[in-house]
Every structure is written in C-alpha cells, then in structure tokens.
Amino acid sequence: MRTSALQYLYLQKPVTTVILLCAIALLPFLGSDFYTKGEPREASVAVSMTTSGNWILPEIYAGEFAYKPPVAHWLMAVFSLPQGHVSEFTSRLPSALAQIILAGFVLAFFGKRIRFQEAFIATLLLITGFEIHRAGMTARVDMLLTTFTVLGLMQLYRWENKLELKGLPVIIPLLFSCAVLTKGPVGIILPLFIFFTYLLLLRRYSFRKILKSVLYAGVSSMFIPLLWYAEAYRQGGDEFLNVVLAENFGRFFHLDESRISYDLGHEEGFFYNFITLLSGFIPWTILLVFSLFGAKWSLPHKSLKQILNDAWTWFAAMEKMKRFSLVAAVCIIFFYTIPSSKRSVYLMPAYPFLSVLLAQYFIYITENRSKVTRIFAYVLTAIASAVFTAGMLAMTGAVDFNALVARFTADASVLDTVKGVTGMFAFDNIRSVAIMALLLISIITIIYQTTKRINLKILYATLLMSFCMNLFIDGIVMKSIKNDSSARPFARQITEDYDLEDNVYVMNNLREYNNLYGMNFYMGNTFRDFEKEKPESGYFLTTEKDVKKVMERYGTQYKFERLSTSGRQGDIRSKAILFRFSR
C-alpha cells in the first residue's frame, strides 16, 4: 500500500511531493532560538517595523538604521502580525517558504524541458544539499534573493524561447523588482549579466537587439525599487546613501570604507568560491569525488585552438535548457570572484542550475559505473548507522556520553553542548523518536536496494537517507545547540531581575566593539547608544571581550557595578555582562 502511494505521488503529483518534503524538512524546526548575529539583526528590523510603524527605514540596535532593502523584513513583519510579536518562527518563515516555492518551480520548470527524471533528482539534490537547506532555515535575505533571481531567470528564458524577446512579460520586472528590494541592485545586475551572456552565445540575435532587450528589462525592473530608495534617502540622507554605495558597490569595486561605521569584511581569496561550492553540495560532493576515481584520464594531443573548437561544438550541441543552466552557473561563479568580499550564500542562485548538471552526471554514473554509486551508498549507510547507534545508546542510557567526553576535555562549553544534545535523545521526546525511526527506515531501505540490480533506486535511496540525516541534524543536534547558545535565557533573566525599561545602553561602533544583536532582539530592540547619548546613569550591556576597552575609556568618568554575567552566547562567541553605571 505504501509503495503504491509513493509511486502515485512521484508519477502523478511530483511537485506536491517536493513541496511536502520541503515543508517537512523545514517548518518543524523554524522555532529554535537564534544563535548567530545575522538572524536577530534581520529579525530586529521587523520588530522595529511593527513597533515604530516605520516600514521604510526602521531603526535597529541603538539608532542604527536597516541598511538592506525591506522585502524580507516586510514579510517577517506581516507574518508576525497575527500573533502580535516577531518570533524566530515568523522571522524564518519567509526563507522557508521561498525555498519551498523555489523547489516547486525548479521541478515544474525543468521537468518540462529536460528528462523528468533528471529534473526530479536535480530538485532533490537541491533541497538536500547543505547550503540551500541551511538557507531555508535562517532569518536572512539570501534565500528570498535566490528565489526571486532564479524565478526571474526562468522567465527570461521563456521570454526568449517562446516569445523571441517580443513584448516584455510583466512578471519579469515584478520578480526583479522584488529581488532588488531584497538585497539591492545585484538583484537585477546579475541576472541581466547572465541573460546578456546567454543571448550572445546563442548567436541568434543582433547585438543591438540583445542590448535593447536587456536595457528594457533592467529599466522596467528599477522603477518600483527607486520609489523605496527615494523615500529611504529622504529619511536617511547622506548616511543612508553612503551605506548603500558601500554595500552594493564598495564590496564589488573594493572602494574606501571610511564613510561607513563598520568594515564590509568577508574578504577571501580567488579559490574561496570553489571551496564553498564543494561544501555547499555536501553530501553530494562526496559522490562527485568518488566518481573521479577509476575514470580514464588522458591529455588531449590537440592544439589550444582545436580544444576550444571542440568545447564550442560540445556546448552548441547541448540541449538548450542545459546550455542555459551552464551559462547561468558559470556567470554567477565568475561574477562573485571579482569582489574581494565573498560569502558562500552569494553563490546560491547557481545551485538550481548546477543541480541540473549534477543530476545528469549522477544518473550517467549510476547507469554506467554503478560501483561508484554503491560505494557512496555504503559510506552513507555506515555514517547513518553509526549515528543511529549512538542515538540509541544515548536513549537507552547504555552509554553516558557526558562522562565519556569529560575524560578527554574539561571545556565547559563542550561539555554543555554534549549534555544538551544527549538530552534530546529520550523515549518521551516524540520528535526525536520519529526522526530516529525515519533514519532507521532509510538505513533499511538503502541496504535492501543495494541487494537489487536496479541501480537508480540506490541513488534514490541515498537521497532518502540524506533527507533523514538533515532531519536528524536539525531536529535533534542543532535544536539543542541553538537553544543552549542563545541569548534568550540571559535576556529573560535580567529583564525579570532589573528595571530595564528604555534604560539599557550599549556601544554601537562595529569597528571597535561587538554588537549584541541576539540580546537586542530578545529585549525588544530597545537598546540606546552609550557613546552618542552620554547618559548620567542607567544599565550597560557589553561583551566579556570588550570590558577592558570600555573600562579604559570610561572607567574614570563613570562608576560601573557588575550585576550579572551570561553563559557563552553563540552570536558574540563570548559572554554578555550587565552593569549598572552612574557618574
């Protein structure tokens, strides 16, 4: 009965199947506490919108204004309105929904243009890979930007393929307007760079026609965003303009950062993007690496000109959709090698297109070199079996992992993490039991399929196991780690113990101090700027790392009384300390 139901979903409702899988993989785990600085920083923008009523350029963290466009924060705020406050779940919900929508459109779009099996496996590779899966569970703008960008590229492809660049469909400027209002001009510059390159390589249109089409799409996509930029500039003035120029052009052209109050950061070398791509596709990178062993390698005895001609012949002979995917992936990777500022999430728009190419390659490997897929399945099974065994030992109490780890380290943070994770393994924890049961089913499935001759089913079994491993990591391991390193407990404690209403001051100078974005979110975005206001008395929050510097500068001007100290918080990688101060 179960088999027929699965076959029905796969054959008759594949998009529904993918959407359900995404929902199961993401939605139950969105409520965990914030444990990095980026998520509460973005969520605080939504808090400011709902409390201040300023939905254009709201203030966060002691008077600092939001320097990213507002679409993600608008969605966070709107999703939070029914419950009356911004939570971790409602802050992450836009990213989760964006990934679900992206997965559905990737399957629907590619499924009509390439072999359906390739499109289906590509979609599963996309949603089980590390980078995209992680982005769908974070309160950041990158998943939304990726979805708007990729959907816009799909519409550009349809515009050329079906309409031959005649009449611009209104959906194109709408999608790219949303992309620009999510993270800035890159939301239109990057996709138009891809489309321009693709049209040139297509050799079907005159250069004038290509340029006219690209400019038409670009100009029409900037009209709505310019309304927001104009109003934001009216409110923020030159300070806002300096941040916009630094964030959008300073990163790319390595411009001077002296006009803004923080360093752009994330400076990495040329090979960083390639390393993050490999890590972003884990565990499928392992299968890719395995496939390289045993392959027959030989250097072509040809001139460079012949090699380039052969490459062009191969490229021209590709299916049109796969050619577009290759151009999109290469252009995105190339585009982000130029700026000195690099992050793994910048490359996310390339993942759907790379997934299509990987799916085709993995199917070929599975059908023609099945030993590679089988070895990969054995490795995954060994890892999953070890994880399952450790979980069962913790559940039954057969092994005291806390005492075991204590033999090797006395680090309190490590011991607390182990204690928190092992505490999730309990028979009265329904979520943990369900995840362990699914993990066991995936192990049994992959062992059974490796005894059969249908190699493609082995690949599907590894996809199932990867899905279940993500559930295990998110639902058991990371849930505990996130909650244990959160700023929430300390924020709640000091709020109950002291009268902190509109009376908490912090440093807001990222060039010299750490910002406590987690504490700011959990205390309602009420922090005030100590250096700017120079108050007579009040409460002061800082990190353990910054205490010495603060005392050296202000210890003679103020009397500081240390009141309370937190445990180690993940977003600041330190402890938070509350002081009472007076002149």
Coordinates of C-alpha atoms in Angstrom, one line a residue:
M1 CA 0.0 0.0 0.0
R2 CA 2.8 2.4 0.9
T3 CA 4.7 1.6 -2.3
S4 CA 1.7 2.4 -4.5
A5 CA 1.1 5.6 -2.6
L6 CA 4.7 6.7 -3.1
Q7 CA 4.5 5.8 -6.8
Y8 CA 1.3 7.8 -7.1
L9 CA 2.9 10.9 -5.6
Y10 CA 6.0 10.5 -7.7
L11 CA 4.2 9.9 -11.0
Q12 CA 1.0 11.9 -10.6
K13 CA 1.9 14.6 -8.0
P14 CA 5.7 15.2 -8.2
V15 CA 5.5 18.9 -7.4
T16 CA 3.3 18.3 -4.5
T17 CA 5.7 15.6 -3.3
V18 CA 8.7 18.0 -3.4
I19 CA 6.7 20.7 -1.6
L20 CA 5.7 18.3 1.1
L21 CA 9.3 17.1 1.5
C22 CA 10.5 20.7 1.8
A23 CA 7.8 21.5 4.3
I24 CA 8.7 18.5 6.5
A25 CA 12.4 19.3 6.3
L26 CA 12.0 23.0 7.2
L27 CA 8.8 24.1 9.0
P28 CA 9.0 21.9 12.2
F29 CA 12.5 23.4 13.0
L30 CA 12.0 27.1 12.5
G31 CA 11.2 27.9 16.1
S32 CA 14.7 27.2 17.6
D33 CA 16.4 30.1 19.3
F34 CA 18.7 32.4 17.4
Y35 CA 22.4 31.6 17.9
T36 CA 24.2 33.7 15.3
K37 CA 24.3 37.5 15.0
G38 CA 22.8 37.7 11.5
E39 CA 19.4 36.3 12.2
P40 CA 18.5 38.5 15.2
R41 CA 19.9 41.5 13.4
E42 CA 17.5 40.9 10.5
A43 CA 14.6 40.0 12.8
S44 CA 15.1 43.2 14.8
V45 CA 14.2 45.2 11.6
A46 CA 10.8 43.5 11.6
V47 CA 10.5 44.2 15.3
S48 CA 11.2 47.9 14.6
M49 CA 8.6 48.0 11.8
T50 CA 5.8 46.6 13.9
T51 CA 6.6 48.8 17.0
S52 CA 7.5 52.1 15.3
G53 CA 5.3 52.0 12.3
N54 CA 8.3 52.9 10.0
W55 CA 8.2 50.4 7.2
I56 CA 10.7 52.3 5.0
L57 CA 13.9 52.8 7.0
P58 CA 13.3 51.5 10.6
E59 CA 16.0 51.9 13.3
I60 CA 17.6 48.9 15.0
Y61 CA 20.3 48.5 17.6
A62 CA 20.7 51.8 19.3
G63 CA 19.7 54.0 16.4
E64 CA 21.4 52.1 13.6
F65 CA 19.1 52.0 10.5
A66 CA 18.5 48.9 8.4
Y67 CA 20.9 49.0 5.5
K68 CA 19.3 46.3 3.4
P69 CA 16.1 46.8 1.3
P70 CA 12.9 45.8 3.1
V71 CA 11.1 42.9 1.3
A72 CA 12.3 40.2 3.6
H73 CA 11.6 42.3 6.7
W74 CA 8.2 43.3 5.4
L75 CA 7.3 39.6 5.1
M76 CA 8.7 38.8 8.6
A77 CA 6.6 41.7 10.0
V78 CA 3.4 40.7 8.1
F79 CA 3.7 37.0 9.2
S80 CA 4.2 38.2 12.8
L81 CA 1.1 40.5 12.9
P82 CA -1.5 37.7 13.7
Q83 CA 0.4 36.7 16.9
G84 CA 1.3 40.3 17.8
H85 CA 5.1 39.9 18.0
V86 CA 8.1 38.8 15.9
S87 CA 9.3 35.4 16.8
E88 CA 12.1 33.1 15.5
F89 CA 9.5 31.1 13.5
T90 CA 7.9 34.1 11.8
S91 CA 11.3 35.6 11.1
R92 CA 12.5 32.4 9.4
L93 CA 9.2 31.7 7.6
P94 CA 9.9 33.9 4.5
S95 CA 13.1 31.9 3.8
A96 CA 11.4 28.6 4.3
L97 CA 8.5 29.5 2.0
A98 CA 11.0 30.9 -0.5
Q99 CA 12.8 27.6 -0.6
I100 CA 9.6 25.6 -0.9
I101 CA 8.4 27.8 -3.8
L102 CA 11.9 27.6 -5.4
A103 CA 11.9 23.8 -5.2
G104 CA 8.4 23.5 -6.7
F105 CA 9.2 25.9 -9.6
V106 CA 12.6 24.2 -10.3
L107 CA 10.8 20.8 -10.8
A108 CA 7.9 22.3 -12.8
F109 CA 10.2 24.4 -15.0
F110 CA 13.0 21.9 -15.7
G111 CA 10.6 18.9 -15.8
K112 CA 9.0 20.3 -18.9
R113 CA 12.3 21.0 -20.7
I114 CA 14.6 18.1 -19.8
R115 CA 14.1 14.4 -18.9
F116 CA 11.7 14.4 -16.0
Q117 CA 13.8 12.0 -14.0
E118 CA 16.8 14.4 -14.3
A119 CA 14.6 17.3 -13.1
F120 CA 13.2 15.3 -10.2
I121 CA 16.6 14.2 -9.0
A122 CA 18.0 17.7 -9.5
T123 CA 15.3 19.1 -7.2
L124 CA 16.1 16.5 -4.6
L125 CA 19.8 17.3 -4.8
L126 CA 19.0 20.9 -4.4
I127 CA 16.8 20.6 -1.3
T128 CA 19.1 18.0 0.5
G129 CA 22.4 19.8 -0.2
F130 CA 23.8 21.7 2.8
E131 CA 23.8 25.3 1.6
I132 CA 20.3 25.7 0.2
H133 CA 18.8 23.6 3.1
R134 CA 20.6 25.8 5.7
A135 CA 19.5 29.0 4.0
G136 CA 15.9 27.9 4.1
M137 CA 16.0 27.8 7.9
T138 CA 17.5 31.2 8.6
A139 CA 16.1 34.6 9.1
R140 CA 18.2 36.2 6.3
V141 CA 17.6 37.7 2.9
D142 CA 19.7 35.3 0.8
M143 CA 17.0 32.6 0.3
L144 CA 14.5 35.2 -0.9
L145 CA 17.0 36.8 -3.2
T146 CA 17.9 33.4 -4.7
T147 CA 14.3 32.5 -5.3
F148 CA 13.4 35.9 -7.0
T149 CA 16.6 35.7 -9.1
V150 CA 16.2 32.1 -10.2
L151 CA 12.5 32.6 -11.0
G152 CA 13.3 35.7 -12.9
L153 CA 16.0 33.9 -14.9
M154 CA 13.4 31.2 -15.7
Q155 CA 11.0 33.9 -17.1
L156 CA 13.8 35.4 -19.1
Y157 CA 14.5 32.0 -20.7
R158 CA 10.8 31.7 -21.5
W159 CA 10.8 35.2 -22.9
E160 CA 13.5 34.3 -25.4
N161 CA 12.4 30.7 -26.1
K162 CA 8.7 31.3 -26.6
L163 CA 8.3 35.0 -27.4
E164 CA 11.7 35.6 -29.1
L165 CA 12.2 38.7 -27.0
K166 CA 8.9 40.3 -28.2
G167 CA 7.0 42.2 -25.6
L168 CA 8.3 42.0 -22.1
P169 CA 6.1 39.9 -19.8
V170 CA 5.1 41.9 -16.7
I171 CA 6.2 39.1 -14.4
I172 CA 9.9 39.7 -15.3
P173 CA 10.2 43.3 -13.9
L174 CA 8.0 42.3 -10.9
L175 CA 10.3 39.5 -9.9
F176 CA 13.5 41.5 -10.4
S177 CA 11.9 44.5 -8.5
C178 CA 11.4 42.1 -5.6
A179 CA 15.0 40.9 -6.0
V180 CA 16.3 44.5 -5.9
L181 CA 14.1 45.3 -2.9
T182 CA 15.5 42.2 -1.1
K183 CA 19.2 42.9 -1.4
G184 CA 19.9 45.8 -3.7
P185 CA 20.9 46.3 -7.4
V186 CA 22.6 43.0 -7.6
G187 CA 19.1 41.5 -7.9
I188 CA 18.9 42.9 -11.4
I189 CA 22.6 43.3 -12.4
L190 CA 23.5 39.7 -12.0
P191 CA 20.5 38.1 -13.9
L192 CA 20.8 40.6 -16.8
F193 CA 24.6 39.8 -17.0
I194 CA 23.7 36.1 -17.3
F195 CA 21.0 36.7 -19.8
F196 CA 23.2 39.1 -21.9
T197 CA 25.9 36.4 -22.0
Y198 CA 23.5 33.7 -22.9
L199 CA 22.0 35.7 -25.8
L200 CA 25.5 36.5 -27.1
L201 CA 26.4 32.8 -27.1
L202 CA 23.1 31.8 -28.6
R203 CA 24.2 33.7 -31.8
R204 CA 20.6 34.2 -32.8
Y205 CA 20.0 38.0 -32.3
S206 CA 21.9 41.1 -33.3
F207 CA 23.9 42.9 -30.7
R208 CA 21.5 45.8 -30.9
K209 CA 18.5 43.6 -30.3
I210 CA 20.2 42.0 -27.3
L211 CA 21.3 45.3 -25.8
K212 CA 17.8 46.8 -26.3
S213 CA 16.1 43.8 -24.6
V214 CA 18.4 43.8 -21.6
L215 CA 18.1 47.5 -21.1
Y216 CA 14.3 47.3 -21.4
A217 CA 14.2 44.6 -18.8
G218 CA 16.6 46.4 -16.5
V219 CA 15.0 49.9 -16.6
S220 CA 11.5 48.5 -16.1
S221 CA 12.7 46.5 -13.1
M222 CA 14.1 49.5 -11.3
F223 CA 11.0 51.7 -11.3
I224 CA 9.4 50.3 -8.1
P225 CA 12.7 49.9 -6.2
L226 CA 13.5 53.6 -7.0
L227 CA 10.4 54.6 -5.1
W228 CA 11.7 53.0 -2.0
Y229 CA 15.3 54.3 -2.4
A230 CA 14.0 57.8 -2.9
E231 CA 11.9 57.7 0.3
A232 CA 14.7 55.9 2.3
Y233 CA 17.1 58.6 1.1
R234 CA 14.7 61.3 2.3
Q235 CA 14.7 59.8 5.7
G236 CA 18.3 58.7 6.0
G237 CA 20.1 61.3 3.9
D238 CA 23.8 61.0 3.1
E239 CA 24.4 58.4 5.8
F240 CA 21.9 56.1 4.0
L241 CA 23.5 56.9 0.7
N242 CA 27.0 56.1 1.9
V243 CA 25.8 52.7 3.3
V244 CA 24.0 51.9 0.0
L245 CA 27.1 52.7 -2.1
A246 CA 29.4 50.7 0.3
E247 CA 27.2 47.7 0.5
N248 CA 26.4 47.5 -3.2
F249 CA 29.4 48.9 -5.0
G250 CA 32.1 49.2 -2.4
R251 CA 32.2 45.4 -2.0
F252 CA 32.4 44.9 -5.7
F253 CA 34.9 47.6 -6.7
H254 CA 37.0 47.5 -3.5
L255 CA 36.2 51.1 -2.6
D256 CA 37.1 53.0 0.5
E257 CA 35.0 52.1 3.6
S258 CA 35.8 55.2 5.7
R259 CA 32.4 56.7 5.1
I260 CA 30.6 54.0 6.9
S261 CA 30.9 52.9 10.6
Y262 CA 31.9 49.3 10.0
D263 CA 34.1 47.1 7.9
L264 CA 32.5 45.3 5.0
G265 CA 34.5 42.2 5.8
H266 CA 34.3 38.6 4.4
E267 CA 37.4 39.2 2.3
E268 CA 38.5 35.9 0.8
G269 CA 40.8 34.7 -2.0
F270 CA 40.1 33.5 -5.5
F271 CA 39.5 29.9 -4.7
Y272 CA 37.1 30.5 -1.8
N273 CA 34.0 30.3 -4.1
F274 CA 35.0 26.9 -5.4
I275 CA 35.6 25.6 -1.9
T276 CA 32.2 26.8 -0.7
L277 CA 30.5 25.2 -3.7
L278 CA 32.0 21.9 -2.8
S279 CA 31.0 22.3 0.8
G280 CA 27.6 23.6 -0.2
F281 CA 26.7 20.5 -2.1
I282 CA 27.6 18.1 0.8
P283 CA 26.9 15.1 0.8
W284 CA 26.7 15.0 -3.0
T285 CA 30.2 16.4 -3.2
I286 CA 31.4 13.0 -1.8
L287 CA 29.7 11.2 -4.7
L288 CA 31.2 13.6 -7.2
V289 CA 34.7 12.9 -5.7
F290 CA 34.2 9.2 -5.7
S291 CA 33.2 9.3 -9.4
L292 CA 36.6 10.8 -10.3
F293 CA 38.4 7.7 -9.1
G294 CA 38.7 5.0 -11.7
A295 CA 37.8 7.3 -14.5
K296 CA 40.1 7.2 -17.6
W297 CA 42.1 10.4 -17.8
S298 CA 44.2 11.4 -20.8
L299 CA 45.6 14.7 -22.0
P300 CA 44.3 15.5 -25.5
H301 CA 47.0 15.7 -28.1
K302 CA 45.5 18.8 -29.7
S303 CA 46.3 22.5 -30.1
L304 CA 44.6 25.0 -27.9
K305 CA 42.6 26.2 -30.9
Q306 CA 41.3 22.6 -31.5
I307 CA 40.4 22.2 -27.9
L308 CA 38.4 25.4 -27.9
N309 CA 36.7 24.4 -31.1
D310 CA 35.8 21.1 -29.7
A311 CA 34.5 22.8 -26.5
W312 CA 32.3 25.1 -28.6
T313 CA 31.0 22.2 -30.6
W314 CA 30.1 20.3 -27.4
F315 CA 28.5 23.5 -26.0
A316 CA 26.4 24.1 -29.1
A317 CA 25.2 20.5 -29.2
M318 CA 23.9 20.7 -25.7
E319 CA 20.1 20.7 -25.0
K320 CA 19.1 24.4 -24.9
M321 CA 17.9 24.2 -21.3
K322 CA 21.2 22.6 -20.1
R323 CA 23.1 25.2 -22.1
F324 CA 21.3 28.0 -20.3
S325 CA 22.0 26.2 -17.0
L326 CA 25.7 26.0 -17.7
V327 CA 25.9 29.7 -18.7
A328 CA 23.9 30.7 -15.6
A329 CA 26.1 28.7 -13.3
V330 CA 29.4 29.9 -14.8
C331 CA 28.4 33.5 -14.9
I332 CA 27.3 33.5 -11.3
I333 CA 30.6 31.9 -10.1
F334 CA 32.6 34.3 -12.3
F335 CA 30.6 37.4 -11.1
Y336 CA 31.3 36.7 -7.5
T337 CA 35.1 36.0 -8.0
I338 CA 35.5 39.7 -8.8
P339 CA 34.6 41.3 -5.4
S340 CA 37.1 40.9 -2.5
S341 CA 34.1 40.3 -0.2
K342 CA 32.9 36.7 -0.6
R343 CA 30.4 34.6 1.2
S344 CA 29.0 31.1 0.4
V345 CA 25.4 32.4 0.2
Y346 CA 26.3 34.7 -2.7
L347 CA 26.6 31.7 -4.9
M348 CA 23.1 30.2 -4.1
P349 CA 21.4 31.3 -7.4
A350 CA 23.9 29.0 -9.1
Y351 CA 22.7 25.9 -7.2
P352 CA 19.5 25.1 -9.1
F353 CA 21.4 25.2 -12.4
L354 CA 24.3 23.2 -11.1
S355 CA 21.9 20.7 -9.6
V356 CA 20.5 20.0 -13.1
L357 CA 24.0 19.3 -14.5
L358 CA 24.9 17.2 -11.4
A359 CA 21.7 15.2 -11.8
Q360 CA 22.5 14.3 -15.4
Y361 CA 26.0 13.3 -14.4
F362 CA 24.9 11.2 -11.4
I363 CA 22.4 9.4 -13.5
Y364 CA 25.1 8.6 -16.0
I365 CA 27.4 7.4 -13.3
T366 CA 24.7 5.3 -11.7
E367 CA 23.8 3.6 -15.0
N368 CA 27.3 3.2 -16.4
R369 CA 29.6 2.9 -13.4
S370 CA 27.2 1.6 -10.7
K371 CA 30.1 0.6 -8.4
V372 CA 30.7 4.3 -7.6
T373 CA 27.0 4.8 -6.5
R374 CA 27.1 1.6 -4.5
I375 CA 30.3 2.6 -2.7
F376 CA 28.8 6.0 -1.9
A377 CA 25.7 4.3 -0.6
Y378 CA 27.8 2.1 1.6
V379 CA 29.7 5.1 3.1
L380 CA 26.4 7.0 3.8
T381 CA 25.0 3.8 5.4
A382 CA 28.0 3.4 7.6
I383 CA 27.7 7.0 8.8
A384 CA 24.0 6.8 9.3
S385 CA 24.3 3.5 11.2
A386 CA 26.9 5.0 13.5
V387 CA 24.7 8.0 14.2
F388 CA 21.7 5.8 14.8
T389 CA 23.6 3.5 17.1
A390 CA 25.0 6.4 19.1
G391 CA 21.5 7.8 19.4
M392 CA 20.0 4.6 20.6
L393 CA 22.8 4.2 23.2
A394 CA 22.0 7.7 24.5
M395 CA 18.3 7.0 24.5
T396 CA 18.6 3.7 26.4
G397 CA 21.3 5.1 28.8
A398 CA 23.7 2.3 27.8
V399 CA 26.5 4.9 27.4
D400 CA 26.9 8.0 29.4
F401 CA 28.3 10.3 26.7
N402 CA 28.7 13.2 29.2
A403 CA 31.1 11.2 31.3
L404 CA 32.8 9.8 28.2
V405 CA 33.6 13.2 26.8
A406 CA 34.6 14.6 30.2
R407 CA 37.5 12.1 30.1
F408 CA 39.0 14.0 27.1
T409 CA 38.2 17.6 27.8
A410 CA 37.3 19.9 30.7
D411 CA 36.0 22.7 28.4
A412 CA 32.7 23.8 29.9
S413 CA 31.1 24.9 26.6
V414 CA 31.9 21.5 25.0
L415 CA 30.5 19.6 28.0
D416 CA 27.4 21.7 28.0
T417 CA 26.9 21.1 24.3
V418 CA 27.2 17.3 24.7
K419 CA 24.8 17.4 27.7
G420 CA 22.3 19.4 25.7
V421 CA 22.5 17.1 22.6
T422 CA 22.3 13.9 24.6
G423 CA 19.4 15.3 26.5
M424 CA 17.4 15.3 23.2
F425 CA 17.6 11.5 23.0
A426 CA 14.7 10.4 25.1
F427 CA 11.8 8.0 24.5
D428 CA 9.3 10.6 25.8
N429 CA 10.5 13.0 23.1
I430 CA 8.1 12.2 20.2
R431 CA 10.1 14.3 17.7
S432 CA 13.3 12.5 18.4
V433 CA 11.7 9.1 18.3
A434 CA 10.1 9.9 15.0
I435 CA 13.3 11.1 13.5
M436 CA 15.2 8.1 14.7
A437 CA 12.5 5.8 13.2
L438 CA 12.8 7.6 9.8
L439 CA 16.6 7.3 10.0
L440 CA 16.3 3.5 10.6
I441 CA 13.9 3.2 7.7
S442 CA 16.4 4.9 5.4
I443 CA 19.1 2.6 6.5
I444 CA 17.0 -0.5 5.9
T445 CA 15.9 0.9 2.5
I446 CA 19.4 1.5 1.3
I447 CA 20.6 -1.9 2.5
Y448 CA 17.7 -3.6 0.7
Q449 CA 18.2 -1.6 -2.5
T450 CA 22.0 -2.5 -2.7
T451 CA 20.9 -6.2 -2.9
K452 CA 18.9 -5.4 -6.1
R453 CA 20.1 -4.8 -9.6
I454 CA 18.2 -1.5 -10.3
N455 CA 21.0 0.9 -9.6
L456 CA 18.9 4.0 -10.0
K457 CA 16.9 3.0 -6.9
I458 CA 20.1 3.0 -5.0
L459 CA 20.6 6.7 -5.9
Y460 CA 17.0 7.4 -4.8
A461 CA 17.7 5.6 -1.5
T462 CA 20.8 7.8 -0.9
L463 CA 18.6 10.8 -1.4
L464 CA 16.1 9.5 1.2
M465 CA 19.0 8.9 3.6
S466 CA 20.4 12.4 3.1
F467 CA 16.9 13.8 3.8
C468 CA 16.6 11.8 7.0
M469 CA 20.1 12.9 8.1
N470 CA 19.1 16.5 7.7
L471 CA 16.1 15.8 9.9
F472 CA 18.4 14.3 12.5
I473 CA 20.8 17.2 12.5
D474 CA 18.1 19.9 12.5
G475 CA 15.6 18.2 14.9
I476 CA 18.0 16.8 17.4
V477 CA 21.5 18.1 17.2
M478 CA 21.2 21.7 16.1
K479 CA 18.0 22.3 18.1
S480 CA 19.9 21.7 21.3
I481 CA 23.0 23.7 20.2
K482 CA 20.9 26.7 19.1
N483 CA 18.9 26.8 22.3
D484 CA 21.9 26.3 24.5
S485 CA 24.0 29.1 22.9
S486 CA 21.1 31.5 22.7
A487 CA 20.9 35.0 24.3
R488 CA 17.3 34.4 25.3
P489 CA 17.8 32.9 28.8
F490 CA 20.1 35.8 29.9
A491 CA 17.8 38.4 28.3
R492 CA 14.8 36.9 30.2
Q493 CA 16.8 36.7 33.5
I494 CA 18.0 40.3 33.6
T495 CA 14.6 41.6 32.4
E496 CA 12.9 39.9 35.3
D497 CA 15.6 40.9 37.9
Y498 CA 16.1 44.6 36.9
D499 CA 14.0 47.6 35.7
L500 CA 15.5 47.8 32.2
E501 CA 12.6 49.7 30.5
D502 CA 14.2 52.0 27.9
N503 CA 17.2 52.3 30.1
V504 CA 19.8 49.9 28.6
Y505 CA 22.9 51.3 26.8
V506 CA 25.4 49.6 24.5
M507 CA 28.3 50.5 22.3
N508 CA 27.4 50.8 18.7
N509 CA 30.7 51.0 16.9
L510 CA 31.4 47.8 14.9
R511 CA 35.0 48.9 14.1
E512 CA 35.9 48.6 17.8
Y513 CA 33.2 46.7 19.7
N514 CA 30.9 43.7 19.3
N515 CA 27.2 44.3 18.9
L516 CA 24.9 42.1 20.9
Y517 CA 22.2 41.5 18.2
G518 CA 20.8 38.5 20.0
M519 CA 20.3 40.4 23.3
N520 CA 18.8 43.3 21.3
F521 CA 16.2 41.1 19.7
Y522 CA 15.2 39.3 22.8
M523 CA 14.9 42.5 24.7
G524 CA 12.6 44.1 22.2
N525 CA 15.0 46.2 20.1
T526 CA 15.2 48.9 22.9
F527 CA 19.0 49.5 23.2
R528 CA 20.4 53.0 23.3
D529 CA 23.7 54.3 22.2
F530 CA 26.0 54.9 25.1
E531 CA 28.7 57.0 23.3
K532 CA 26.2 59.1 21.4
E533 CA 23.8 59.9 24.4
K534 CA 26.5 60.0 27.2
P535 CA 23.8 59.4 29.9
E536 CA 24.1 60.2 33.6
S537 CA 23.1 56.7 34.8
G538 CA 21.4 53.5 33.6
Y539 CA 22.3 49.9 32.7
F540 CA 25.1 49.0 30.3
L541 CA 25.5 45.8 28.3
T542 CA 28.7 44.6 26.7
T543 CA 30.7 41.5 25.9
E544 CA 33.4 40.0 28.0
K545 CA 35.8 40.7 25.2
D546 CA 35.1 44.4 25.3
V547 CA 35.0 45.1 29.0
K548 CA 38.7 46.0 29.3
K549 CA 38.4 48.5 26.4
V550 CA 35.3 50.1 27.9
M551 CA 36.8 50.5 31.3
E552 CA 40.0 52.0 29.9
R553 CA 37.9 54.7 28.1
Y554 CA 35.1 55.4 30.6
G555 CA 36.2 53.9 33.9
T556 CA 37.3 57.3 35.2
Q557 CA 34.1 59.1 34.0
Y558 CA 31.6 56.5 35.3
K559 CA 31.2 54.1 38.2
F560 CA 30.4 50.7 36.8
E561 CA 28.8 48.0 39.0
R562 CA 28.9 44.5 37.6
L563 CA 25.4 42.9 38.1
S564 CA 25.2 39.7 36.0
T565 CA 27.1 37.6 33.5
S566 CA 25.7 35.2 30.9
G567 CA 26.9 31.9 29.7
R568 CA 28.7 31.8 26.4
Q569 CA 26.4 33.1 23.6
G570 CA 26.8 31.9 20.1
D571 CA 26.2 35.3 18.3
I572 CA 29.1 37.1 20.1
R573 CA 31.2 34.0 20.8
S574 CA 31.7 35.3 24.3
K575 CA 29.7 36.1 27.5
A576 CA 27.4 39.1 27.9
I577 CA 27.8 41.3 31.0
L578 CA 25.3 43.7 32.5
F579 CA 26.5 46.7 34.5
R580 CA 24.7 49.4 36.4
F581 CA 26.5 52.8 35.9
S582 CA 26.4 56.3 37.2
R583 CA 28.5 59.5 37.0

